[in-house]
Amino acid sequence: MRKGAEARRSGFSSAGKIKRERQRERVGERERRREREREELLRGGGLYTVSDTRQEERGTRREKTLLWDPTCRRAAAAFQRQSAETRTMASYSPAATQDESNGAKPRSPDESMQLKKEISLLNGVCLIVGNMIGSGIFVSPKGVLIHSASYGLSLVVWTVGGIFSVFGALCYAELGTTITKSGASYAYILEAFGGFMAFIRLWTSLLIIEPTSQAIIAITFSNYMVQPIFPTCIAPYSANRLLAAACICLLTFVNCAYVKWGTRVQDFFTYAKVLALIAVIITGLVKIGQGRTQHFEGMFEGSSQDPGHIALALYSALFSYSGWDTLNFVTEEIKNPERNLPLAIAISMPIVTVIYILTNVAYYAILPMNAILDSDAVAVTFADQVFGVMNWTIPLAVALSCFGGLNASILASSRLFFVGSREGHLPDSLSMIHIHRYTPVPALLFNGIMALIYLCVEDVFRLINYYSFSYWFFVGLSILGQLYLRWKQPDRKRPLKLSLFFPIVFCVLSVFLVVVPLYSDTINSLIGIGIALSGVPVYFLCCYTPANRRPLRLRILIAKCGLLIQKMCFSVVTEMDKTE
């Protein structure tokens, strides 16, 4: 009996031991599974594409396939080289959905998630012209006149500024057809000089250039829209800023909806501002034809002899011509970019140069110099003298010009952030596009939020003084990259190949444009340099440091935020460029 009891106890002990071992194995397996899931989440940020195979009435469950897209884009490129499965990480090939059953165009099974080529030659011309012709030519074309001190010299400076701008635009036409990436100078600096300098360019745009300029354009728009409501007093601050915020939100929505909506808005408002300027030009030329030429007698008398003043006048003119790189921000969305990009630049630049020169001729024919220098809005003063009861058309034209310029800026800057994210310099969630509309919704929302934040800064106009140095420095650096690539990659395919005379001249001019702000506005230029250099630690902490060495909690937070943004925006991460 004793032996039987011992045997039973031994059997129970063995069974309990086996049970406990199995429990430990199950717990260990759960822990290992959780660890794998955590690693996968950290590797990909939880980004997925949706494969919707649900039929209308007897369909199967909606299926979500997680696709692990590494946080570091260099790792993503390595993943793509390793397996064919990863190369299809952002493809989207659903069966007929509810939208398609209602008449929407069905997608091909092989169609990939990339920005679509929907910008035509006309759209490209309107983008460049619409962004170059902002509110400045209506409101304050007096910067050149102040420093030149005569009508004759100021017109010479406007002409020389237009010629130099054509040089820069032609260089960008070659760069845009050689490096067929969106992002303009960011993409060109990245290609020529690597990630560090490109990130600093992106950082200055993120902190100062894009949100500040958009906030100022929106405020100028609201000023001219609110002015008729408060004709005898200054409009309330809150009303002004709320209207500016509504303008930013509306245009962000339009560009999120469809690319075509954004380009149609741009086309319309470009036509409106050009027609307004043509009306000013025709009025001025008619007055000249009627013999009103007294302001042009001795038009070079009193011209400034100081090289420093002439340099500042040229700088003001060149700044007014800025915006010729707008189309290079959306190179990947242009139809036949090898033809349409340089052709759009070749059409746009003469149009803007001629309009600027003739508009100033019209102003000078009607207004004496002191009236121009004392006016806060030269075009409005011009309209008060010659348009009579129709003088309200010019404030309206200024508002329309600002609206169109803001639309072009939003369209371009959102692509800059989109490309920066795709290259691993910003969170991966910003490189996603809507699965039906093919628009970079997260990048557009991010751009809109940044502009709204800067709209809350009361003295936002002061911030614009900080970026002149950085803007021209990076434009010149991208042209220098063109010369470097000519030397480093002489056999690279270049559909458009300019004479070296053009980039060399513009590089010399860029040195001038960088030195002038340091000479004329040293403190603000140094602040701008400090803002650019503040991106150095950010680059080494967030881009240069491998992902597995970054803080674990931070990586988990970024991954979860990326997944949340993807679900909210109904977007997927785009394919990597096949040429990379």
Coordinates of C-alpha atoms in Angstrom, one line a residue:
M1 CA 0.0 0.0 0.0
R2 CA 2.9 2.3 0.9
K3 CA 4.4 1.7 -2.5
G4 CA 1.1 2.4 -4.3
A5 CA 0.6 5.7 -2.5
E6 CA 4.2 6.7 -3.3
A7 CA 3.5 5.9 -7.0
R8 CA 0.3 7.9 -7.0
R9 CA 2.1 10.9 -5.4
S10 CA 4.9 10.5 -7.9
G11 CA 2.4 10.5 -10.8
F12 CA 0.6 13.6 -9.4
S13 CA 3.9 15.4 -9.0
S14 CA 5.0 14.6 -12.5
A15 CA 1.7 15.7 -13.9
G16 CA 1.9 19.0 -12.0
K17 CA 5.4 19.5 -13.1
I18 CA 4.4 19.0 -16.7
K19 CA 1.5 21.4 -16.3
R20 CA 3.6 24.1 -14.8
E21 CA 6.2 23.7 -17.5
R22 CA 3.5 24.1 -20.2
Q23 CA 2.2 27.2 -18.4
R24 CA 5.7 28.7 -18.4
E25 CA 6.1 27.9 -22.1
R26 CA 2.7 29.6 -22.9
V27 CA 3.7 32.7 -20.9
G28 CA 7.1 32.7 -22.5
E29 CA 5.5 32.4 -26.0
R30 CA 3.1 35.3 -25.2
E31 CA 6.0 37.5 -24.1
R32 CA 8.0 36.6 -27.2
R33 CA 5.0 37.4 -29.4
R34 CA 4.5 40.7 -27.7
E35 CA 8.2 41.5 -28.1
R36 CA 8.0 40.7 -31.8
E37 CA 4.9 42.8 -32.2
R38 CA 6.6 45.7 -30.5
E39 CA 9.7 45.4 -32.7
E40 CA 7.5 45.3 -35.8
L41 CA 5.6 48.3 -34.7
L42 CA 8.8 50.2 -34.1
R43 CA 10.2 49.1 -37.4
G44 CA 7.3 50.2 -39.4
G45 CA 5.3 52.8 -37.4
G46 CA 2.3 50.5 -37.9
L47 CA 1.8 51.8 -41.4
Y48 CA -0.5 49.7 -43.5
T49 CA -2.4 49.6 -46.8
V50 CA -6.0 48.5 -46.9
S51 CA -7.0 45.7 -49.1
D52 CA -10.8 45.9 -49.3
T53 CA -12.2 42.7 -50.8
R54 CA -15.7 43.1 -49.4
Q55 CA -18.5 42.4 -51.9
E56 CA -21.6 44.5 -51.8
E57 CA -23.9 41.9 -50.2
R58 CA -22.1 38.7 -49.8
G59 CA -18.7 40.1 -49.2
T60 CA -16.0 38.9 -47.0
R61 CA -14.4 40.7 -44.1
R62 CA -12.4 43.8 -44.6
E63 CA -8.7 42.9 -44.4
K64 CA -5.9 45.1 -43.1
T65 CA -2.4 44.0 -44.0
L66 CA 0.3 45.5 -41.9
L67 CA 3.3 46.5 -44.0
W68 CA 6.5 47.2 -42.1
D69 CA 8.0 50.4 -43.4
P70 CA 11.3 51.1 -41.5
T71 CA 11.5 54.5 -39.8
C72 CA 14.8 55.2 -41.4
R73 CA 14.5 55.6 -45.2
R74 CA 17.9 54.2 -45.8
A75 CA 16.7 51.0 -44.1
A76 CA 13.7 51.1 -46.3
A77 CA 15.8 51.1 -49.4
A78 CA 17.7 48.2 -48.0
F79 CA 14.5 46.3 -47.3
Q80 CA 13.3 47.0 -50.9
R81 CA 16.5 45.5 -52.3
Q82 CA 16.2 42.4 -50.1
S83 CA 12.8 41.2 -51.3
A84 CA 10.2 41.7 -54.0
E85 CA 7.5 41.6 -51.3
T86 CA 8.8 44.8 -49.6
R87 CA 8.9 46.6 -53.0
T88 CA 5.2 46.4 -53.1
M89 CA 4.8 47.7 -49.6
A90 CA 2.5 50.6 -50.7
S91 CA 0.5 49.0 -53.5
Y92 CA -3.3 49.2 -53.4
S93 CA -5.4 46.9 -55.5
P94 CA -8.9 46.6 -54.1
A95 CA -11.9 45.1 -55.8
A96 CA -14.8 47.3 -56.6
T97 CA -15.7 49.5 -53.6
Q98 CA -18.9 51.4 -53.0
D99 CA -17.4 54.5 -54.6
E100 CA -16.5 52.6 -57.8
S101 CA -19.9 50.9 -58.0
N102 CA -21.4 54.5 -58.2
G103 CA -19.4 55.2 -61.4
A104 CA -15.9 56.1 -60.2
K105 CA -13.1 54.9 -62.4
P106 CA -11.8 51.4 -61.3
R107 CA -8.2 51.0 -60.5
S108 CA -5.8 48.7 -62.2
P109 CA -4.6 45.8 -60.0
D110 CA -1.0 46.9 -60.7
E111 CA -1.7 50.5 -59.9
S112 CA 0.7 51.8 -57.2
M113 CA 0.2 54.5 -54.6
Q114 CA 2.1 57.5 -55.9
L115 CA 1.3 61.1 -56.6
K116 CA -0.4 61.3 -60.0
K117 CA 0.8 63.4 -62.9
E118 CA -2.1 65.9 -63.2
I119 CA -0.3 69.2 -63.7
S120 CA -0.4 70.3 -67.3
L121 CA 1.7 73.0 -69.1
L122 CA -1.0 75.7 -68.5
N123 CA -1.2 74.7 -64.8
G124 CA 2.5 75.0 -64.5
V125 CA 2.6 78.5 -66.1
C126 CA -0.2 79.6 -63.8
L127 CA 1.6 78.2 -60.7
I128 CA 4.8 80.1 -61.5
V129 CA 3.1 83.4 -62.5
G130 CA 0.7 83.2 -59.7
N131 CA 3.4 82.7 -57.1
M132 CA 5.8 85.3 -58.5
I133 CA 3.1 88.0 -58.8
G134 CA 2.0 88.4 -55.2
S135 CA 0.7 91.4 -53.4
G136 CA 4.1 93.2 -53.6
I137 CA 3.7 94.7 -57.0
F138 CA 0.3 96.1 -56.0
V139 CA 1.2 97.3 -52.5
S140 CA 4.9 98.2 -52.2
P141 CA 7.0 98.3 -55.4
K142 CA 8.8 101.2 -53.8
G143 CA 11.7 99.2 -52.4
V144 CA 13.6 99.6 -55.7
L145 CA 12.7 103.3 -56.0
I146 CA 13.9 104.2 -52.5
H147 CA 17.4 103.0 -53.1
S148 CA 17.7 104.0 -56.8
A149 CA 16.3 107.5 -56.2
S150 CA 15.2 108.0 -59.8
Y151 CA 12.6 106.6 -62.2
G152 CA 15.2 105.8 -64.9
L153 CA 17.6 103.9 -62.7
S154 CA 14.7 102.0 -61.0
L155 CA 13.5 100.7 -64.4
V156 CA 17.0 99.6 -65.2
V157 CA 17.2 97.7 -61.9
W158 CA 13.8 96.0 -62.6
T159 CA 15.1 94.9 -66.0
V160 CA 18.4 93.6 -64.7
G161 CA 16.6 91.8 -61.9
G162 CA 14.3 90.1 -64.4
I163 CA 17.3 89.0 -66.5
F164 CA 19.1 87.5 -63.5
S165 CA 15.9 85.7 -62.4
V166 CA 15.7 84.2 -65.9
F167 CA 19.2 82.8 -65.4
G168 CA 18.2 81.2 -62.1
A169 CA 15.0 79.8 -63.6
L170 CA 16.9 78.3 -66.5
C171 CA 19.3 76.6 -64.1
Y172 CA 16.4 75.1 -62.2
A173 CA 14.9 73.9 -65.5
E174 CA 18.0 71.9 -66.1
L175 CA 18.1 70.6 -62.5
G176 CA 14.4 69.7 -62.7
T177 CA 14.7 67.7 -65.8
T178 CA 17.9 66.0 -64.5
I179 CA 16.8 65.2 -61.0
T180 CA 13.1 64.4 -61.5
K181 CA 12.1 64.6 -57.9
S182 CA 9.8 67.1 -56.2
G183 CA 11.1 69.3 -53.5
A184 CA 13.1 71.9 -55.6
S185 CA 16.3 73.0 -53.9
Y186 CA 15.9 70.4 -51.1
A187 CA 16.0 67.6 -53.6
Y188 CA 18.9 69.1 -55.5
I189 CA 21.0 69.7 -52.4
L190 CA 20.2 66.2 -51.2
E191 CA 21.4 64.8 -54.5
A192 CA 24.6 66.9 -54.7
F193 CA 25.7 67.4 -51.1
G194 CA 24.0 64.7 -49.0
G195 CA 21.4 64.5 -46.2
F196 CA 22.9 67.0 -43.7
M197 CA 22.7 70.1 -45.9
A198 CA 19.4 69.1 -47.3
F199 CA 18.0 68.7 -43.8
I200 CA 19.1 72.2 -42.8
R201 CA 17.4 73.5 -45.9
L202 CA 14.2 71.6 -44.9
W203 CA 14.5 72.8 -41.3
T204 CA 14.7 76.5 -42.2
S205 CA 11.6 76.0 -44.4
L206 CA 9.8 74.2 -41.7
L207 CA 10.5 76.8 -39.0
I208 CA 10.5 80.1 -40.8
I209 CA 10.2 80.3 -44.6
E210 CA 7.0 78.5 -45.4
P211 CA 4.7 79.1 -42.4
T212 CA 5.8 82.8 -42.0
S213 CA 5.3 83.7 -45.7
Q214 CA 1.9 81.9 -45.7
A215 CA 0.7 83.6 -42.6
I216 CA 1.7 87.1 -44.0
I217 CA 0.0 86.4 -47.3
A218 CA -3.2 85.4 -45.5
I219 CA -3.1 88.5 -43.2
T220 CA -2.6 90.7 -46.3
F221 CA -5.6 89.0 -47.9
S222 CA -7.8 89.6 -44.9
N223 CA -6.7 93.2 -44.5
Y224 CA -8.0 94.0 -48.0
M225 CA -11.2 92.0 -47.6
V226 CA -12.1 93.5 -44.2
Q227 CA -11.1 97.1 -45.2
P228 CA -14.4 97.9 -46.9
I229 CA -16.4 96.8 -43.8
F230 CA -14.4 99.2 -41.6
P231 CA -13.8 102.2 -44.0
T232 CA -13.2 104.8 -41.2
C233 CA -11.3 102.8 -38.6
I234 CA -8.8 100.0 -38.2
A235 CA -10.4 96.5 -38.5
P236 CA -10.4 94.5 -35.2
Y237 CA -7.4 92.3 -34.7
S238 CA -9.4 89.2 -34.1
A239 CA -11.6 89.6 -37.2
N240 CA -8.5 90.0 -39.3
R241 CA -6.8 86.9 -38.0
L242 CA -9.9 84.8 -38.1
L243 CA -10.5 85.6 -41.7
A244 CA -6.8 84.8 -42.5
A245 CA -7.2 81.4 -40.6
A246 CA -10.4 80.7 -42.6
C247 CA -8.5 81.4 -45.8
I248 CA -5.7 79.0 -44.9
C249 CA -8.1 76.3 -43.8
L250 CA -10.2 76.6 -47.0
L251 CA -7.2 76.3 -49.4
T252 CA -5.8 73.4 -47.3
F253 CA -9.1 71.6 -47.8
V254 CA -9.2 72.4 -51.5
N255 CA -5.7 70.9 -52.0
C256 CA -6.6 67.9 -49.8
A257 CA -9.7 67.1 -51.9
Y258 CA -8.1 66.8 -55.4
V259 CA -5.0 68.1 -57.1
K260 CA -7.1 69.3 -59.9
W261 CA -9.1 71.5 -57.5
G262 CA -6.0 73.2 -56.4
T263 CA -4.7 73.8 -59.9
R264 CA -8.1 75.2 -61.1
V265 CA -8.2 77.6 -58.2
Q266 CA -4.6 78.6 -59.1
D267 CA -5.5 79.1 -62.8
F268 CA -8.6 81.3 -62.0
F269 CA -6.8 83.6 -59.5
T270 CA -3.7 83.9 -61.8
Y271 CA -6.0 85.1 -64.6
A272 CA -7.7 87.6 -62.2
K273 CA -4.4 89.2 -61.0
V274 CA -2.9 89.4 -64.5
L275 CA -6.0 91.0 -65.9
A276 CA -5.9 93.6 -63.0
L277 CA -2.3 94.4 -63.8
I278 CA -3.1 94.6 -67.5
A279 CA -5.8 97.2 -66.6
V280 CA -3.3 99.2 -64.7
I281 CA -0.8 99.0 -67.6
I282 CA -3.3 100.0 -70.3
T283 CA -4.4 102.9 -68.2
G284 CA -0.9 104.1 -67.7
L285 CA 0.0 103.7 -71.4
V286 CA -3.1 105.6 -72.4
K287 CA -2.2 108.5 -70.2
I288 CA 1.4 108.5 -71.7
G289 CA -0.2 108.5 -75.1
Q290 CA -2.2 111.5 -74.1
G291 CA 1.0 113.4 -73.3
R292 CA 1.4 112.8 -69.6
T293 CA 5.1 112.3 -69.7
Q294 CA 6.4 115.0 -67.4
H295 CA 7.5 112.5 -64.8
F296 CA 9.9 110.9 -67.4
E297 CA 11.7 114.2 -68.2
G298 CA 15.2 113.9 -66.8
M299 CA 14.3 110.5 -65.5
F300 CA 17.9 109.7 -64.4
E301 CA 18.4 112.9 -62.5
G302 CA 19.2 112.4 -58.9
S303 CA 20.1 108.7 -59.4
S304 CA 22.0 107.1 -56.5
Q305 CA 25.7 106.9 -57.1
D306 CA 26.3 104.7 -54.0
P307 CA 27.1 101.1 -54.9
G308 CA 25.6 100.0 -51.6
H309 CA 22.3 101.6 -52.4
I310 CA 22.2 100.2 -56.0
A311 CA 22.9 96.8 -54.5
L312 CA 20.0 97.1 -52.1
A313 CA 17.8 98.3 -55.0
L314 CA 18.8 95.2 -57.0
Y315 CA 18.2 93.0 -54.0
S316 CA 14.7 94.4 -53.6
A317 CA 13.9 93.7 -57.3
L318 CA 15.3 90.1 -57.1
F319 CA 13.2 89.4 -54.0
S320 CA 10.1 90.6 -55.9
Y321 CA 11.0 88.1 -58.7
S322 CA 11.3 85.2 -56.3
G323 CA 8.9 82.3 -56.8
W324 CA 10.3 81.1 -60.2
D325 CA 11.2 77.7 -58.5
T326 CA 7.5 76.9 -57.6
L327 CA 7.0 74.3 -60.3
N328 CA 10.1 72.5 -59.2
F329 CA 8.4 71.6 -55.9
V330 CA 5.9 69.5 -57.8
T331 CA 8.1 67.9 -60.5
E332 CA 6.8 64.4 -60.0
E333 CA 3.2 65.6 -60.7
I334 CA 3.9 67.3 -64.0
K335 CA 2.8 65.7 -67.2
N336 CA 5.9 65.1 -69.4
P337 CA 8.2 67.1 -67.1
E338 CA 11.1 66.9 -69.5
R339 CA 9.1 69.1 -71.9
N340 CA 6.6 71.0 -69.8
L341 CA 8.9 72.1 -66.9
P342 CA 11.4 74.1 -69.0
L343 CA 8.7 75.3 -71.3
A344 CA 6.5 76.6 -68.5
I345 CA 9.6 78.4 -67.1
A346 CA 10.4 79.8 -70.5
I347 CA 6.8 81.2 -70.9
S348 CA 6.4 82.5 -67.4
M349 CA 9.6 84.5 -66.9
P350 CA 9.1 86.9 -69.8
I351 CA 5.5 87.4 -68.9
V352 CA 6.3 88.4 -65.3
T353 CA 9.3 90.5 -66.3
V354 CA 7.3 92.5 -68.8
I355 CA 4.3 92.9 -66.5
Y356 CA 6.6 94.2 -63.7
I357 CA 8.4 96.7 -65.8
L358 CA 5.2 98.0 -67.5
T359 CA 3.3 98.2 -64.2
N360 CA 6.0 100.4 -62.8
V361 CA 6.0 102.6 -65.9
A362 CA 2.2 103.0 -65.4
Y363 CA 2.7 104.0 -61.8
Y364 CA 5.5 106.5 -62.7
A365 CA 3.3 108.1 -65.4
I366 CA 0.5 108.9 -63.0
L367 CA 2.1 109.4 -59.6
P368 CA 5.0 111.7 -58.5
M369 CA 7.9 110.1 -56.7
N370 CA 6.9 111.4 -53.2
A371 CA 3.4 110.0 -53.6
I372 CA 4.8 106.6 -54.4
L373 CA 7.2 106.7 -51.5
D374 CA 4.6 107.9 -49.0
S375 CA 1.9 105.4 -50.1
D376 CA 1.2 102.2 -48.1
A377 CA -0.5 100.7 -51.2
V378 CA 0.7 102.2 -54.5
A379 CA -1.9 100.5 -56.7
V380 CA -4.7 101.7 -54.5
T381 CA -3.4 105.3 -54.7
F382 CA -3.1 104.8 -58.5
A383 CA -6.7 103.6 -58.7
D384 CA -8.0 106.5 -56.6
Q385 CA -6.6 109.0 -59.2
V386 CA -7.6 107.3 -62.4
F387 CA -10.3 104.7 -61.9
G388 CA -12.9 107.0 -60.2
V389 CA -15.9 105.0 -58.9
M390 CA -14.2 101.8 -60.0
N391 CA -11.3 102.2 -57.6
W392 CA -12.7 99.4 -55.5
T393 CA -11.4 96.9 -58.1
I394 CA -7.8 97.3 -57.1
P395 CA -8.2 96.3 -53.4
L396 CA -10.2 93.4 -54.7
A397 CA -7.4 92.5 -57.1
V398 CA -4.9 92.6 -54.3
A399 CA -7.0 90.2 -52.2
L400 CA -7.4 87.9 -55.2
S401 CA -3.7 88.0 -55.8
C402 CA -2.9 87.1 -52.2
F403 CA -5.5 84.2 -52.4
G404 CA -3.9 82.8 -55.5
G405 CA -0.3 83.2 -54.1
L406 CA -1.3 81.5 -50.9
N407 CA -2.7 78.6 -52.8
A408 CA 0.5 78.2 -54.8
S409 CA 2.6 78.4 -51.6
I410 CA 0.4 75.7 -49.9
L411 CA 0.6 73.4 -52.9
A412 CA 4.4 73.7 -53.2
S413 CA 5.4 73.6 -49.5
S414 CA 3.3 70.6 -48.7
R415 CA 5.3 68.7 -51.4
L416 CA 8.5 69.8 -49.8
F417 CA 7.4 68.3 -46.4
F418 CA 6.2 65.2 -48.3
V419 CA 9.5 64.6 -50.0
G420 CA 11.4 65.4 -46.8
S421 CA 9.4 62.7 -45.0
R422 CA 10.0 60.2 -47.8
E423 CA 13.7 60.8 -47.5
G424 CA 13.7 60.1 -43.8
H425 CA 14.1 63.7 -42.5
L426 CA 10.6 64.0 -41.2
P427 CA 8.1 61.4 -39.7
D428 CA 7.0 58.8 -42.1
S429 CA 3.4 59.7 -41.7
L430 CA 3.9 62.9 -43.7
S431 CA 4.8 60.8 -46.8
M432 CA 1.4 59.2 -47.0
I433 CA -1.3 59.9 -49.6
H434 CA -5.0 59.4 -49.6
I435 CA -5.9 56.0 -51.1
H436 CA -8.7 57.5 -53.4
R437 CA -7.7 61.1 -54.0
Y438 CA -3.9 60.7 -54.3
T439 CA -3.2 63.9 -52.4
P440 CA -0.6 64.1 -49.6
V441 CA -3.3 64.8 -46.9
P442 CA -1.0 64.5 -43.8
A443 CA 1.6 66.9 -45.3
L444 CA -1.0 69.4 -46.3
L445 CA -2.6 69.3 -42.8
F446 CA 0.8 69.7 -41.2
N447 CA 1.6 72.7 -43.4
G448 CA -1.8 74.2 -42.6
I449 CA -1.3 73.7 -38.8
M450 CA 2.2 75.4 -38.9
A451 CA 0.8 78.4 -40.8
L452 CA -2.1 78.7 -38.2
I453 CA 0.4 78.6 -35.4
Y454 CA 2.4 81.4 -36.9
L455 CA -0.8 83.3 -37.5
C456 CA -1.1 83.5 -33.7
V457 CA 2.2 85.5 -33.5
E458 CA 1.2 89.1 -33.2
D459 CA 4.4 90.5 -34.9
V460 CA 4.6 87.8 -37.5
F461 CA 5.8 90.4 -40.1
R462 CA 9.1 90.7 -38.2
L463 CA 9.8 87.0 -38.7
I464 CA 10.1 87.5 -42.5
N465 CA 13.3 89.5 -41.9
Y466 CA 15.1 86.4 -40.6
Y467 CA 15.0 84.2 -43.7
S468 CA 16.4 86.3 -46.5
F469 CA 19.9 85.1 -45.9
S470 CA 18.9 81.5 -45.6
Y471 CA 16.6 81.6 -48.7
W472 CA 19.2 82.9 -51.1
F473 CA 22.0 80.8 -49.5
F474 CA 20.2 77.6 -50.3
V475 CA 19.1 78.7 -53.8
G476 CA 22.7 79.4 -54.5
L477 CA 23.8 76.2 -53.0
S478 CA 21.5 74.2 -55.3
I479 CA 22.9 76.0 -58.4
L480 CA 26.4 75.2 -57.0
G481 CA 25.2 71.6 -56.8
Q482 CA 24.4 71.8 -60.5
L483 CA 28.1 72.7 -61.3
Y484 CA 29.2 69.9 -58.9
L485 CA 27.1 67.3 -60.6
R486 CA 28.3 68.4 -64.0
W487 CA 31.9 67.7 -62.8
K488 CA 31.1 64.5 -60.8
Q489 CA 28.6 62.9 -63.1
P490 CA 29.4 64.2 -66.6
D491 CA 27.7 61.3 -68.4
R492 CA 24.4 61.6 -66.5
K493 CA 21.3 62.0 -68.7
R494 CA 20.4 65.7 -69.0
P495 CA 17.4 66.4 -71.3
L496 CA 18.2 70.1 -71.0
K497 CA 21.9 71.1 -70.8
L498 CA 22.7 74.7 -70.4
S499 CA 26.0 76.5 -71.0
L500 CA 28.1 76.7 -67.9
F501 CA 27.9 80.5 -68.2
F502 CA 24.4 80.5 -66.7
P503 CA 25.0 78.6 -63.4
I504 CA 28.4 80.4 -62.9
V505 CA 26.8 83.8 -63.3
F506 CA 24.0 82.9 -61.0
C507 CA 26.4 81.5 -58.3
V508 CA 28.3 84.8 -58.3
L509 CA 25.0 86.6 -58.0
S510 CA 24.0 84.4 -55.1
V511 CA 27.1 85.4 -53.2
F512 CA 25.9 89.0 -53.7
L513 CA 22.4 88.1 -52.5
V514 CA 23.8 86.4 -49.4
V515 CA 26.2 89.2 -48.5
V516 CA 23.7 92.1 -49.0
P517 CA 21.4 91.0 -46.1
L518 CA 24.5 90.6 -43.8
Y519 CA 25.5 94.2 -44.8
S520 CA 22.1 95.8 -44.6
D521 CA 20.4 93.9 -41.8
T522 CA 23.1 92.2 -39.8
I523 CA 21.2 91.4 -36.7
N524 CA 18.2 89.7 -38.4
S525 CA 20.6 87.8 -40.7
L526 CA 22.5 86.5 -37.8
I527 CA 19.3 85.4 -36.1
G528 CA 18.3 83.6 -39.3
I529 CA 21.7 81.8 -39.3
G530 CA 21.1 80.8 -35.7
I531 CA 17.7 79.3 -36.6
A532 CA 19.3 77.3 -39.4
L533 CA 22.0 76.0 -37.1
S534 CA 19.5 75.0 -34.5
G535 CA 18.7 72.1 -36.9
V536 CA 22.1 70.5 -36.4
P537 CA 21.4 68.7 -33.1
V538 CA 18.0 67.7 -34.4
Y539 CA 19.6 66.1 -37.4
F540 CA 22.1 64.1 -35.4
L541 CA 19.5 63.0 -32.8
C542 CA 16.6 62.2 -35.1
C543 CA 18.1 61.3 -38.5
Y544 CA 21.7 60.4 -38.1
T545 CA 21.3 58.2 -35.0
P546 CA 20.1 54.7 -35.9
A547 CA 16.4 54.0 -35.0
N548 CA 17.3 51.2 -32.6
R549 CA 19.4 53.6 -30.5
R550 CA 16.6 56.2 -30.0
P551 CA 14.6 56.2 -26.8
L552 CA 12.1 53.2 -26.8
R553 CA 9.2 55.2 -25.5
L554 CA 9.7 57.9 -28.1
R555 CA 9.8 55.3 -30.9
I556 CA 6.6 53.7 -29.6
L557 CA 4.9 57.1 -29.4
I558 CA 5.9 58.1 -32.9
A559 CA 4.8 54.7 -34.2
K560 CA 1.3 54.9 -32.6
C561 CA 0.9 58.5 -33.8
G562 CA 1.8 57.5 -37.3
L563 CA -0.8 54.7 -37.2
L564 CA -3.5 57.1 -35.8
I565 CA -2.7 59.7 -38.5
Q566 CA -3.0 57.1 -41.2
K567 CA -6.4 55.9 -40.0
M568 CA -7.7 59.5 -39.6
C569 CA -6.5 60.6 -43.0
F570 CA -7.3 57.3 -44.7
S571 CA -3.9 57.3 -46.3
V572 CA -1.0 54.9 -47.0
V573 CA 2.7 55.3 -47.3
T574 CA 3.8 55.9 -50.9
E575 CA 6.2 53.7 -52.8
M576 CA 9.8 54.5 -52.7
D577 CA 11.2 56.0 -55.9
K578 CA 12.1 53.2 -58.3
T579 CA 15.2 55.0 -59.4
E580 CA 16.6 54.9 -55.9

